[in-house]
Short mmCIF file of C-alpha atoms in Angstrom, two decimals:
data_model
loop_
_atom_site.label_atom_id
_atom_site.label_comp_id
_atom_site.label_asym_id
_atom_site.label_seq_id
_atom_site.Cartn_x
_atom_site.Cartn_y
_atom_site.Cartn_z
CA UNK B 193 -23.60 -8.33 -19.34
CA UNK B 194 -22.98 -6.26 -16.24
CA UNK B 195 -20.07 -3.97 -16.87
CA UNK B 196 -20.81 -1.10 -14.54
CA UNK B 197 -21.10 -1.01 -10.79
CA UNK B 198 -24.62 -0.49 -9.50
CA UNK B 199 -24.98 1.18 -6.14
CA UNK B 200 -28.00 0.07 -4.18
CA UNK B 201 -29.52 2.31 -1.54
CA UNK B 202 -33.12 1.87 -0.54
CA UNK B 203 -35.48 -1.05 -0.20
CA UNK B 204 -33.90 -4.23 1.08
CA UNK B 205 -30.56 -2.63 1.89
CA UNK B 206 -29.44 -1.59 5.33
CA UNK B 207 -27.10 1.40 5.28
CA UNK B 208 -25.32 2.83 8.30
CA UNK B 209 -26.01 6.38 9.39
CA UNK B 210 -23.65 9.07 8.06
CA UNK B 211 -20.37 9.41 9.91
CA UNK B 212 -20.37 11.51 13.05
CA UNK B 213 -17.21 12.97 14.51
CA UNK B 214 -16.46 10.97 17.64
CA UNK B 215 -14.30 11.95 20.59
CA UNK B 216 -10.98 10.25 20.97
CA UNK B 217 -9.67 8.66 24.13
CA UNK B 218 -9.27 11.02 27.12
CA UNK B 219 -11.91 13.33 25.64
CA UNK B 220 -9.59 14.92 23.11
CA UNK B 221 -10.72 15.90 19.63
CA UNK B 222 -8.98 13.68 17.04
CA UNK B 223 -6.21 15.18 14.95
CA UNK B 224 -7.33 15.64 11.34
CA UNK B 225 -4.99 14.43 8.62
CA UNK B 226 -5.46 16.41 5.41
CA UNK B 227 -4.58 15.72 1.77
CA UNK B 228 -1.16 17.32 1.24
CA UNK B 229 -1.90 17.68 -2.47
CA UNK B 230 -4.50 20.32 -1.60
CA UNK B 231 -2.15 22.32 0.64
CA UNK B 232 -0.29 25.43 -0.50
CA UNK B 233 3.50 25.55 -0.30
CA UNK B 234 3.27 28.14 2.51
CA UNK B 235 0.97 26.02 4.67
CA UNK B 236 2.29 26.10 8.28
CA UNK B 237 2.54 22.31 8.27
CA UNK B 238 5.69 22.30 6.16
CA UNK B 239 7.64 24.54 8.55
CA UNK B 240 6.35 22.60 11.56
CA UNK B 241 7.36 19.31 10.00
CA UNK B 242 10.78 20.67 9.01
CA UNK B 243 11.31 21.77 12.60
CA UNK B 244 10.33 18.33 13.88
CA UNK B 245 12.69 16.54 11.50
CA UNK B 246 15.51 18.88 12.52
CA UNK B 247 14.75 18.29 16.21
CA UNK B 248 14.95 14.52 15.72
CA UNK B 249 18.31 14.92 13.98
CA UNK B 250 19.53 17.08 16.88
CA UNK B 251 18.51 14.31 19.28
CA UNK B 252 20.47 11.83 17.19
CA UNK B 253 23.61 13.87 17.96
CA UNK B 254 22.89 14.93 21.54
CA UNK B 255 21.25 11.74 22.83
CA UNK B 256 21.71 8.74 20.53
CA UNK B 257 19.98 6.49 23.08
CA UNK B 258 16.73 8.49 22.87
CA UNK B 259 14.30 6.38 20.85
CA UNK B 260 12.77 9.54 19.37
CA UNK B 261 15.85 10.43 17.36
CA UNK B 262 15.77 10.27 13.58
CA UNK B 263 17.87 7.15 13.06
CA UNK B 264 16.19 5.29 15.92
CA UNK B 265 12.80 5.85 14.31
CA UNK B 266 14.04 4.42 11.00
CA UNK B 267 15.54 1.39 12.76
CA UNK B 268 12.10 0.55 14.16
CA UNK B 269 10.98 -0.04 10.58
CA UNK B 270 14.00 -2.14 9.68
CA UNK B 271 13.78 -4.25 12.82
CA UNK B 272 10.05 -4.78 13.19
CA UNK B 273 7.86 -3.86 10.22
CA UNK B 274 5.70 -6.78 8.99
CA UNK B 275 6.01 -6.78 5.21
CA UNK B 276 5.15 -9.87 3.20
CA UNK B 277 8.20 -12.08 3.06
CA UNK B 278 9.54 -10.76 6.38
CA UNK B 279 9.72 -13.05 9.42
CA UNK B 280 8.22 -13.71 11.95
CA UNK B 281 4.87 -13.38 10.15
CA UNK B 282 4.37 -16.70 8.32
CA UNK B 283 0.58 -16.48 8.00
CA UNK B 284 -1.42 -14.99 5.15
CA UNK B 285 -3.18 -12.40 7.34
CA UNK B 286 -0.37 -9.88 7.77
CA UNK B 287 -0.66 -7.03 10.34
CA UNK B 288 0.77 -4.67 7.70
CA UNK B 289 -1.93 -2.01 8.19
CA UNK B 290 -2.20 -2.57 11.96
CA UNK B 291 1.53 -2.18 12.65
CA UNK B 292 2.09 0.87 10.48
CA UNK B 293 -0.96 2.53 12.01
CA UNK B 294 0.74 2.57 15.44
CA UNK B 295 4.13 3.42 13.95
CA UNK B 296 2.80 6.56 12.25
CA UNK B 297 0.69 7.57 15.25
CA UNK B 298 3.59 7.53 17.71
CA UNK B 299 5.86 9.28 15.22
CA UNK B 300 3.21 11.98 14.83
CA UNK B 301 3.09 12.35 18.62
CA UNK B 302 6.87 12.63 18.78
CA UNK B 303 6.85 15.40 16.16
CA UNK B 304 4.23 17.37 18.09
CA UNK B 305 6.05 17.00 21.40
CA UNK B 306 9.43 18.08 20.05
CA UNK B 307 8.05 21.27 18.47
CA UNK B 308 5.60 22.00 21.30
CA UNK B 309 2.42 21.63 19.23
CA UNK B 310 0.01 19.00 20.56
CA UNK B 311 -2.28 19.51 17.56
CA UNK B 312 0.41 18.55 15.01
CA UNK B 313 -1.04 16.18 12.41
CA UNK B 314 0.65 14.55 9.43
CA UNK B 315 -1.15 14.93 6.09
CA UNK B 316 -1.38 12.10 3.57
CA UNK B 317 0.35 12.03 0.19
CA UNK B 318 -2.49 11.25 -2.18
CA UNK B 319 -0.73 9.73 -5.19
CA UNK B 320 -4.08 9.45 -7.04
CA UNK B 321 -4.23 13.24 -7.29
CA UNK B 322 -2.93 14.76 -10.52
CA UNK B 323 0.30 13.11 -11.63
CA UNK B 324 1.04 11.91 -8.11
CA UNK B 325 4.04 14.14 -7.53
CA UNK B 326 5.95 14.50 -4.28
CA UNK B 327 5.00 18.02 -3.08
CA UNK B 328 7.57 20.68 -3.97
CA UNK B 329 8.37 21.62 -0.33
CA UNK B 330 9.96 18.17 0.05
CA UNK B 331 12.58 19.40 -2.42
CA UNK B 332 12.62 23.12 -1.67
CA UNK B 333 12.85 23.02 2.15
CA UNK B 334 16.22 21.64 3.22
CA UNK B 335 15.00 19.76 6.27
CA UNK B 336 12.36 17.93 4.20
CA UNK B 337 14.72 17.07 1.36
CA UNK B 338 16.40 13.73 1.93
CA UNK B 339 19.51 14.92 0.07
CA UNK B 340 20.16 17.61 2.70
CA UNK B 341 20.85 15.28 5.62
CA UNK B 342 23.18 12.75 4.01
CA UNK B 343 21.97 10.17 6.52
CA UNK B 344 23.71 6.81 6.16
CA UNK B 345 21.56 3.70 6.28
CA UNK B 346 24.27 1.09 6.95
CA UNK B 347 22.13 -1.26 9.04
CA UNK B 348 21.06 -4.90 8.94
CA UNK B 349 18.16 -6.78 10.49
CA UNK B 350 17.07 -10.38 10.01
CA UNK B 351 13.53 -9.00 9.96
CA UNK B 352 14.34 -7.39 6.63
CA UNK B 353 16.88 -9.80 5.16
CA UNK B 354 20.42 -11.12 5.41
CA UNK B 355 22.09 -8.19 3.64
CA UNK B 356 23.02 -4.82 5.05
CA UNK B 357 20.95 -1.87 3.82
CA UNK B 358 23.34 0.59 2.15
CA UNK B 359 21.05 3.20 0.60
CA UNK B 360 21.84 6.91 0.38
CA UNK B 361 20.00 10.22 0.66
CA UNK B 362 18.75 10.58 -2.90
CA UNK B 363 15.39 10.47 -4.68
CA UNK B 364 14.96 8.90 -8.09
CA UNK B 365 11.79 10.95 -8.63
CA UNK B 366 12.73 14.44 -9.79
CA UNK B 367 10.95 17.52 -8.48
CA UNK B 368 7.81 18.24 -10.49
CA UNK B 369 7.42 14.69 -11.79
CA UNK B 370 4.94 12.15 -10.47
CA UNK B 371 4.66 8.47 -9.71
CA UNK B 372 1.92 8.11 -12.33
CA UNK B 373 4.42 9.12 -15.01
CA UNK B 374 7.03 6.55 -14.01
CA UNK B 375 7.29 2.91 -15.09
CA UNK B 376 4.67 1.07 -13.04
CA UNK B 377 2.54 4.19 -12.71
CA UNK B 378 -0.65 2.24 -13.38
CA UNK B 379 -0.56 1.18 -9.71
CA UNK B 380 -1.90 4.64 -8.80
CA UNK B 381 -4.79 4.83 -11.24
CA UNK B 382 -8.33 5.28 -9.94
CA UNK B 383 -9.19 1.95 -11.57
CA UNK B 384 -6.51 0.09 -9.61
CA UNK B 385 -7.31 1.76 -6.28
CA UNK B 386 -11.05 1.15 -6.78
CA UNK B 387 -10.39 -2.54 -7.45
CA UNK B 388 -8.45 -2.77 -4.16
CA UNK B 389 -11.21 -1.03 -2.20
CA UNK B 390 -13.78 -3.38 -3.77
CA UNK B 391 -12.17 -6.43 -2.16
CA UNK B 392 -14.34 -7.92 0.58
CA UNK B 393 -11.70 -10.18 2.16
CA UNK B 394 -9.08 -8.53 4.38
CA UNK B 395 -6.17 -10.70 3.19
CA UNK B 396 -6.87 -9.94 -0.47
CA UNK B 397 -7.33 -6.25 0.33
CA UNK B 398 -4.14 -5.81 2.32
CA UNK B 399 -1.98 -7.89 -0.05
CA UNK B 400 -3.08 -5.85 -3.07
CA UNK B 401 -2.66 -2.59 -1.14
CA UNK B 402 0.84 -3.51 -0.01
CA UNK B 403 2.25 -5.03 -3.19
CA UNK B 404 0.77 -2.57 -5.68
CA UNK B 405 0.58 1.16 -4.77
CA UNK B 406 2.55 0.86 -1.53
CA UNK B 407 5.55 -1.04 -2.88
CA UNK B 408 5.51 0.74 -6.23
CA UNK B 409 5.66 4.21 -4.67
CA UNK B 410 8.62 3.12 -2.55
CA UNK B 411 10.65 1.86 -5.51
CA UNK B 412 9.75 4.77 -7.80
CA UNK B 413 10.74 7.39 -5.24
CA UNK B 414 13.82 5.58 -3.95
CA UNK B 415 15.07 3.86 -7.08
CA UNK B 416 17.83 1.33 -6.55
CA UNK B 417 19.95 3.66 -4.37
CA UNK B 418 17.65 5.96 -2.38
CA UNK B 419 16.42 5.35 1.16
CA UNK B 420 12.77 5.07 0.10
CA UNK B 421 13.58 1.92 -1.88
CA UNK B 422 14.74 -0.22 1.05
CA UNK B 423 14.34 -1.05 4.73
CA UNK B 424 15.61 2.29 6.07
CA UNK B 425 13.00 4.16 4.03
CA UNK B 426 11.83 6.30 7.01
CA UNK B 427 15.07 8.27 6.60
CA UNK B 428 13.21 10.11 3.82
CA UNK B 429 10.64 12.50 5.35
CA UNK B 430 8.11 11.70 2.59
CA UNK B 431 7.89 8.12 3.91
CA UNK B 432 5.51 9.14 6.67
CA UNK B 433 3.06 10.91 4.36
CA UNK B 434 3.19 7.94 1.98
CA UNK B 435 2.16 5.61 4.79
CA UNK B 436 -0.54 8.01 5.94
CA UNK B 437 -2.12 7.55 2.51
CA UNK B 438 -1.84 3.77 2.75
CA UNK B 439 -3.51 4.01 6.15
CA UNK B 440 -6.15 6.37 4.79
CA UNK B 441 -7.17 3.72 2.26
CA UNK B 442 -7.33 1.18 5.08
CA UNK B 443 -9.58 3.51 7.07
CA UNK B 444 -11.74 4.15 4.00
CA UNK B 445 -12.13 0.40 3.46
CA UNK B 446 -13.22 -0.03 7.09
CA UNK B 447 -15.53 2.97 6.99
CA UNK B 448 -17.41 1.38 4.10
CA UNK B 449 -18.37 -1.50 6.40
CA UNK B 450 -15.58 -3.99 5.72
CA UNK B 451 -14.03 -5.85 8.64
CA UNK B 452 -10.40 -5.58 9.63
CA UNK B 453 -9.60 -8.55 11.89
CA UNK B 454 -7.86 -7.91 15.23
CA UNK B 455 -5.34 -10.70 14.53
CA UNK B 456 -3.16 -11.56 17.52
CA UNK B 457 0.11 -9.66 17.42
CA UNK B 458 1.73 -7.84 20.33
CA UNK B 459 3.95 -4.91 19.34
CA UNK B 460 5.10 -4.15 22.88
CA UNK B 461 8.59 -2.71 23.11
CA UNK B 462 8.74 -1.68 19.46
CA UNK B 463 7.61 1.98 19.70
CA UNK B 464 8.21 4.98 21.95
CA UNK B 465 5.76 7.80 22.66
CA UNK B 466 6.24 11.56 22.55
CA UNK B 467 8.18 11.52 25.81
CA UNK B 468 10.49 8.77 24.61
CA UNK B 469 8.95 6.11 26.83
CA UNK B 470 8.06 2.58 25.67
CA UNK B 471 4.56 2.68 24.23
CA UNK B 472 1.82 0.03 24.27
CA UNK B 473 0.59 -1.29 20.93
CA UNK B 474 -0.99 -4.40 19.46
CA UNK B 475 -2.86 -5.40 16.33
CA UNK B 476 -6.11 -5.65 18.31
CA UNK B 477 -5.91 -1.99 19.42
CA UNK B 478 -5.30 -0.69 15.89
CA UNK B 479 -8.82 -1.20 14.52
CA UNK B 480 -10.43 2.18 15.28
CA UNK B 481 -8.59 5.34 14.24
CA UNK B 482 -10.90 7.47 16.37
CA UNK B 483 -9.80 5.63 19.50
CA UNK B 484 -6.22 6.20 18.36
CA UNK B 485 -6.85 9.94 18.18
CA UNK B 486 -7.04 10.89 14.52
CA UNK B 487 -9.32 11.18 11.47
CA UNK B 488 -8.95 11.72 7.71
CA UNK B 489 -10.32 14.65 5.77
CA UNK B 490 -11.42 13.53 2.28
CA UNK B 491 -13.55 15.04 -0.50
CA UNK B 492 -16.39 12.67 0.45
CA UNK B 493 -16.33 13.63 4.13
CA UNK B 494 -14.45 13.04 7.34
CA UNK B 495 -13.40 9.44 8.01
CA UNK B 496 -13.35 8.95 11.77
CA UNK B 497 -13.30 5.18 12.09
CA UNK B 498 -15.10 1.99 11.11
CA UNK B 499 -18.72 2.20 9.94
CA UNK B 500 -20.89 3.41 12.82
CA UNK B 501 -23.44 0.63 12.35
CA UNK B 502 -23.94 -2.68 10.67
CA UNK B 503 -23.96 -2.68 6.91
CA UNK B 504 -25.94 -5.64 5.62
CA UNK B 505 -24.47 -7.60 2.74
CA UNK B 506 -27.08 -8.93 0.38
CA UNK B 507 -26.92 -12.16 -1.59
CA UNK B 508 -27.78 -10.31 -4.74
CA UNK B 509 -29.33 -12.31 -7.56
CA UNK B 510 -28.80 -15.36 -5.34
CA UNK B 511 -25.05 -15.09 -5.88
CA UNK B 512 -23.17 -17.38 -3.49
CA UNK B 513 -21.05 -15.86 -0.77
CA UNK B 514 -17.60 -16.89 -2.03
CA UNK B 515 -14.33 -15.59 -0.64
CA UNK B 516 -11.94 -17.56 -2.84
CA UNK B 517 -12.73 -20.04 -5.64
CA UNK B 518 -10.00 -21.68 -7.75
CA UNK B 519 -10.40 -21.07 -11.49
CA UNK B 520 -7.25 -22.70 -12.82
CA UNK B 521 -3.53 -22.26 -12.92
CA UNK B 522 -0.17 -23.49 -14.10
CA UNK B 523 3.15 -24.53 -12.59
CA UNK B 524 6.69 -24.47 -13.89
CA UNK B 525 10.07 -22.80 -13.60
CA UNK B 526 9.64 -19.24 -14.84
CA UNK B 527 12.13 -16.39 -14.96
CA UNK B 528 11.14 -12.84 -15.81
CA UNK B 529 13.87 -10.38 -16.86
CA UNK B 530 13.77 -6.58 -16.89
CA UNK B 531 12.40 -4.99 -20.07
CA UNK B 532 11.50 -8.43 -21.45
CA UNK B 533 8.07 -10.03 -21.81
CA UNK B 534 7.47 -13.46 -20.28
CA UNK B 535 4.26 -15.04 -21.58
CA UNK B 536 2.66 -17.72 -19.40
CA UNK B 537 -0.28 -19.81 -20.74
CA UNK B 538 -2.82 -20.64 -18.02
CA UNK B 539 -5.64 -23.19 -18.25
CA UNK B 540 -8.87 -21.91 -16.73
CA UNK B 541 -12.33 -23.22 -15.99
CA UNK B 542 -15.58 -21.36 -15.44
CA UNK B 543 -13.98 -18.01 -16.20
CA UNK B 544 -16.93 -16.52 -18.09
CA UNK B 545 -19.45 -17.71 -15.54
CA UNK B 546 -17.41 -16.16 -12.75
CA UNK B 547 -16.98 -12.86 -14.56
CA UNK B 548 -20.69 -12.40 -15.09
CA UNK B 549 -21.92 -13.75 -11.76
CA UNK B 550 -22.57 -10.65 -9.62
CA UNK B 551 -20.82 -10.19 -6.30
CA UNK B 552 -21.50 -7.58 -3.66
CA UNK B 553 -19.06 -5.27 -1.94
CA UNK B 554 -18.96 -2.26 0.36
CA UNK B 555 -17.75 1.23 -0.43
CA UNK B 556 -18.20 4.85 0.57
CA UNK B 557 -20.76 6.92 -1.28
CA UNK B 558 -20.00 10.34 -2.70
CA UNK B 559 -21.11 12.00 0.55
CA UNK B 560 -19.28 9.62 2.84
CA UNK B 561 -21.99 7.16 3.83
CA UNK B 562 -21.42 3.40 3.61
CA UNK B 563 -23.14 1.79 0.65
CA UNK B 564 -23.52 -1.64 -0.87
CA UNK B 565 -22.66 -2.19 -4.50
CA UNK B 566 -22.73 -5.04 -6.95
CA UNK B 567 -20.46 -5.75 -9.89
CA UNK B 568 -19.18 -8.70 -11.95
CA UNK B 569 -17.11 -11.25 -10.07
CA UNK B 570 -13.52 -10.28 -9.37
CA UNK B 571 -10.68 -12.48 -10.55
CA UNK B 572 -7.15 -12.46 -9.16
CA UNK B 573 -4.00 -13.89 -10.73
CA UNK B 574 -1.42 -14.84 -8.12
CA UNK B 575 2.20 -15.35 -9.05
CA UNK B 576 3.37 -17.98 -6.58
CA UNK B 577 6.77 -18.99 -5.27
CA UNK B 578 8.25 -15.62 -6.21
CA UNK B 579 11.97 -15.49 -5.46
CA UNK B 580 13.51 -12.02 -5.53
CA UNK B 581 17.30 -11.75 -5.34
CA UNK B 582 18.68 -8.64 -3.71
CA UNK B 583 19.67 -7.08 -7.04
CA UNK B 584 16.04 -7.34 -8.23
CA UNK B 585 14.66 -5.32 -5.30
CA UNK B 586 13.16 -2.21 -6.87
CA UNK B 587 11.65 -3.87 -9.93
CA UNK B 588 8.09 -2.86 -10.80
CA UNK B 589 6.19 -5.50 -12.75
CA UNK B 590 3.38 -4.80 -15.23
CA UNK B 591 0.96 -7.64 -16.00
CA UNK B 592 -1.16 -7.93 -19.15
CA UNK B 593 -3.75 -10.46 -20.33
CA UNK B 594 -3.69 -11.99 -23.85
CA UNK B 595 -1.23 -9.46 -25.29
CA UNK B 596 1.85 -11.33 -26.61
CA UNK B 597 3.28 -8.13 -28.03
CA UNK B 598 3.25 -6.40 -24.61
CA UNK B 599 6.51 -4.72 -23.71
CA UNK B 600 8.05 -2.15 -21.38
CA UNK B 601 6.51 0.69 -23.41
CA UNK B 602 2.95 -0.69 -23.39
CA UNK B 603 0.96 1.88 -21.38
CA UNK B 604 -1.40 1.06 -18.50
CA UNK B 605 -4.20 2.58 -20.58
CA UNK B 606 -4.06 -0.46 -22.89
CA UNK B 607 -7.24 -2.54 -22.33
CA UNK B 608 -5.09 -5.67 -21.83
CA UNK B 609 -3.32 -4.09 -18.85
CA UNK B 610 -4.24 -5.82 -15.58
CA UNK B 611 -2.07 -4.26 -12.89
CA UNK B 612 1.31 -3.63 -11.33
CA UNK B 613 3.20 -4.90 -8.32
CA UNK B 614 6.71 -4.11 -7.12
CA UNK B 615 9.50 -5.59 -5.02
CA UNK B 616 10.21 -3.39 -2.03
CA UNK B 617 12.24 -6.12 -0.38
CA UNK B 618 13.84 -9.39 -1.40
CA UNK B 619 11.34 -12.21 -0.79
CA UNK B 620 12.62 -15.71 -0.14
CA UNK B 621 10.48 -16.93 2.75
CA UNK B 622 8.64 -20.26 2.98
CA UNK B 623 5.11 -19.38 4.10
CA UNK B 624 4.01 -22.96 4.61
CA UNK B 625 1.54 -22.87 1.72
CA UNK B 626 3.35 -25.30 -0.54
CA UNK B 627 5.42 -22.56 -2.16
CA UNK B 628 8.89 -21.33 -1.34
CA UNK B 629 8.82 -17.59 -1.78
CA UNK B 630 6.11 -14.96 -1.71
CA UNK B 631 2.81 -14.74 -3.56
CA UNK B 632 2.09 -11.56 -5.53
CA UNK B 633 -1.56 -10.93 -6.54
CA UNK B 634 -2.90 -8.91 -9.48
CA UNK B 635 -6.59 -8.15 -10.01
CA UNK B 636 -7.14 -9.04 -13.69
CA UNK B 637 -10.92 -8.44 -13.68
CA UNK B 638 -11.01 -5.25 -15.72
CA UNK B 639 -8.69 -6.63 -18.39
CA UNK B 640 -10.85 -9.76 -18.71
CA UNK B 641 -14.02 -7.68 -19.01
CA UNK B 642 -12.43 -5.48 -21.67
CA UNK B 643 -11.45 -8.56 -23.67
CA UNK B 644 -14.92 -10.07 -23.28
CA UNK B 645 -16.53 -6.91 -24.66
CA UNK B 646 -14.26 -7.19 -27.69
CA UNK B 647 -15.06 -10.89 -28.14
CA UNK B 648 -11.45 -11.88 -27.44
CA UNK B 649 -11.88 -14.04 -24.34
CA UNK B 650 -12.18 -17.80 -24.15
CA UNK B 651 -13.45 -19.73 -21.15
CA UNK B 652 -10.72 -22.37 -20.88
CA UNK B 653 -7.42 -20.53 -21.31
CA UNK B 654 -5.72 -17.16 -21.05
CA UNK B 655 -2.13 -15.97 -21.29
CA UNK B 656 -0.49 -13.58 -18.88
CA UNK B 657 2.36 -11.31 -19.94
CA UNK B 658 4.77 -10.43 -17.14
CA UNK B 659 6.93 -7.37 -17.89
CA UNK B 660 9.47 -6.29 -15.21
CA UNK B 661 10.53 -2.65 -15.31
CA UNK B 662 13.87 -1.73 -13.68
CA UNK B 663 14.25 1.02 -11.14
CA UNK B 664 16.62 3.86 -11.85
CA UNK B 665 20.17 2.51 -11.72
CA UNK B 666 19.29 -1.20 -11.87
CA UNK B 667 21.16 -3.56 -14.24
CA UNK B 668 19.26 -4.28 -17.46
CA UNK B 669 19.44 -8.05 -16.98
CA UNK B 670 18.06 -8.21 -13.43
CA UNK B 671 15.09 -10.49 -12.92
CA UNK B 672 13.14 -12.79 -10.60
CA UNK B 673 11.70 -16.30 -10.67
CA UNK B 674 8.31 -17.78 -9.83
CA UNK B 675 6.91 -21.31 -9.82
CA UNK B 676 3.37 -20.80 -11.04
CA UNK B 677 0.23 -18.74 -11.45
CA UNK B 678 -3.09 -19.35 -9.69
CA UNK B 679 -6.36 -17.87 -10.99
CA UNK B 680 -9.01 -17.39 -8.30
CA UNK B 681 -12.35 -15.70 -7.86
CA UNK B 682 -12.61 -13.38 -4.84
#
């Protein structure tokens, strides 16, 4: 039984050279985005950022037509962001990372221009660190505290949904508390983030990244009423640091040697630059963060872009190169209600063989170099045809394997715990894949391995327990529906 990752460096494995700081376009040194969790409360960044947020609010009053103003920047998100379930992105390969990469970069440029500091760089909010708290300055400095501005949302876009967004300037996450401590906090565990980074297929990687830590942080911070929980989420200044961390994970995944496809989306006319002029952007030009002018400072080294050289993937132990392999599933009419456990039996086939057939993946070593690893096969459970009514937006959903007694108080440290996803928006779109609604994936590998070690796993059937957890202020009887579960190897 292989139950630990083995990292292979040496004979038979080609590893790219260590990362080297590259020059950005126009010969400028890239801006370095730091981990905000390692910054002191008196770091100059917080004052600079407060000044930038204030300047954008001043523009909102003095020149509402200037695309750099605070509300205009939030409306870009509402009108154009490509989240799963949002038109016009019907395909499975969403430009979620690509689009937000340009969105953050131009916002960062706007901040620097308005305060007269060309070296201004946003840090990233690393929710894996400690309890994953929002840094205290985002409560203690007025301009960084969403409650100070009392910005109305009051906007609607068909890109987001048919209903008007009516959130307010509040945070459901109290100062000093963290996302790891909230319902759904398992989304931010090292185990969950590692399982996302171990995906070798871009679609699987980006879907897990979006639906799990990304969505869950939004709904924990915003609750059912706050800006962070809905389409006008950029009205909360922490939004931008949250998305820097999502982007940092995307850059880390690329730097390990994984491939982010260029896709074919043109974002022209959606963003403005630091001078307020329309800015060029596309999915194809969002692949290399160095070319975009920034890098990430991490404990394992500086991430400046995709791996500098080819990283060979080995067919270890003659394991087949499989992206997705069906392992079973079930269909029906299921409804999951907040604070209630819905148990779904699923017939499977070849589960044990898949679990213990090695698969290879790419990751960063402790000193920042790309490496190749091998581990047991990874297994995803996909809830299909998920229909999320507006009142259910904000639910976080814990998933367990073979634990009928699972409930809202069952902790993510339980060995049966598989993962968490959350509803950042109402999803009712037909994606042309035979399902009406959105598919939500959960990596159940670690739970299956834990059960196998205890002798509690059969090869032909499992049960999944789906436990929705309401956001602050949500009705106790809110829920969602889905039409099936697919089990696949990735």
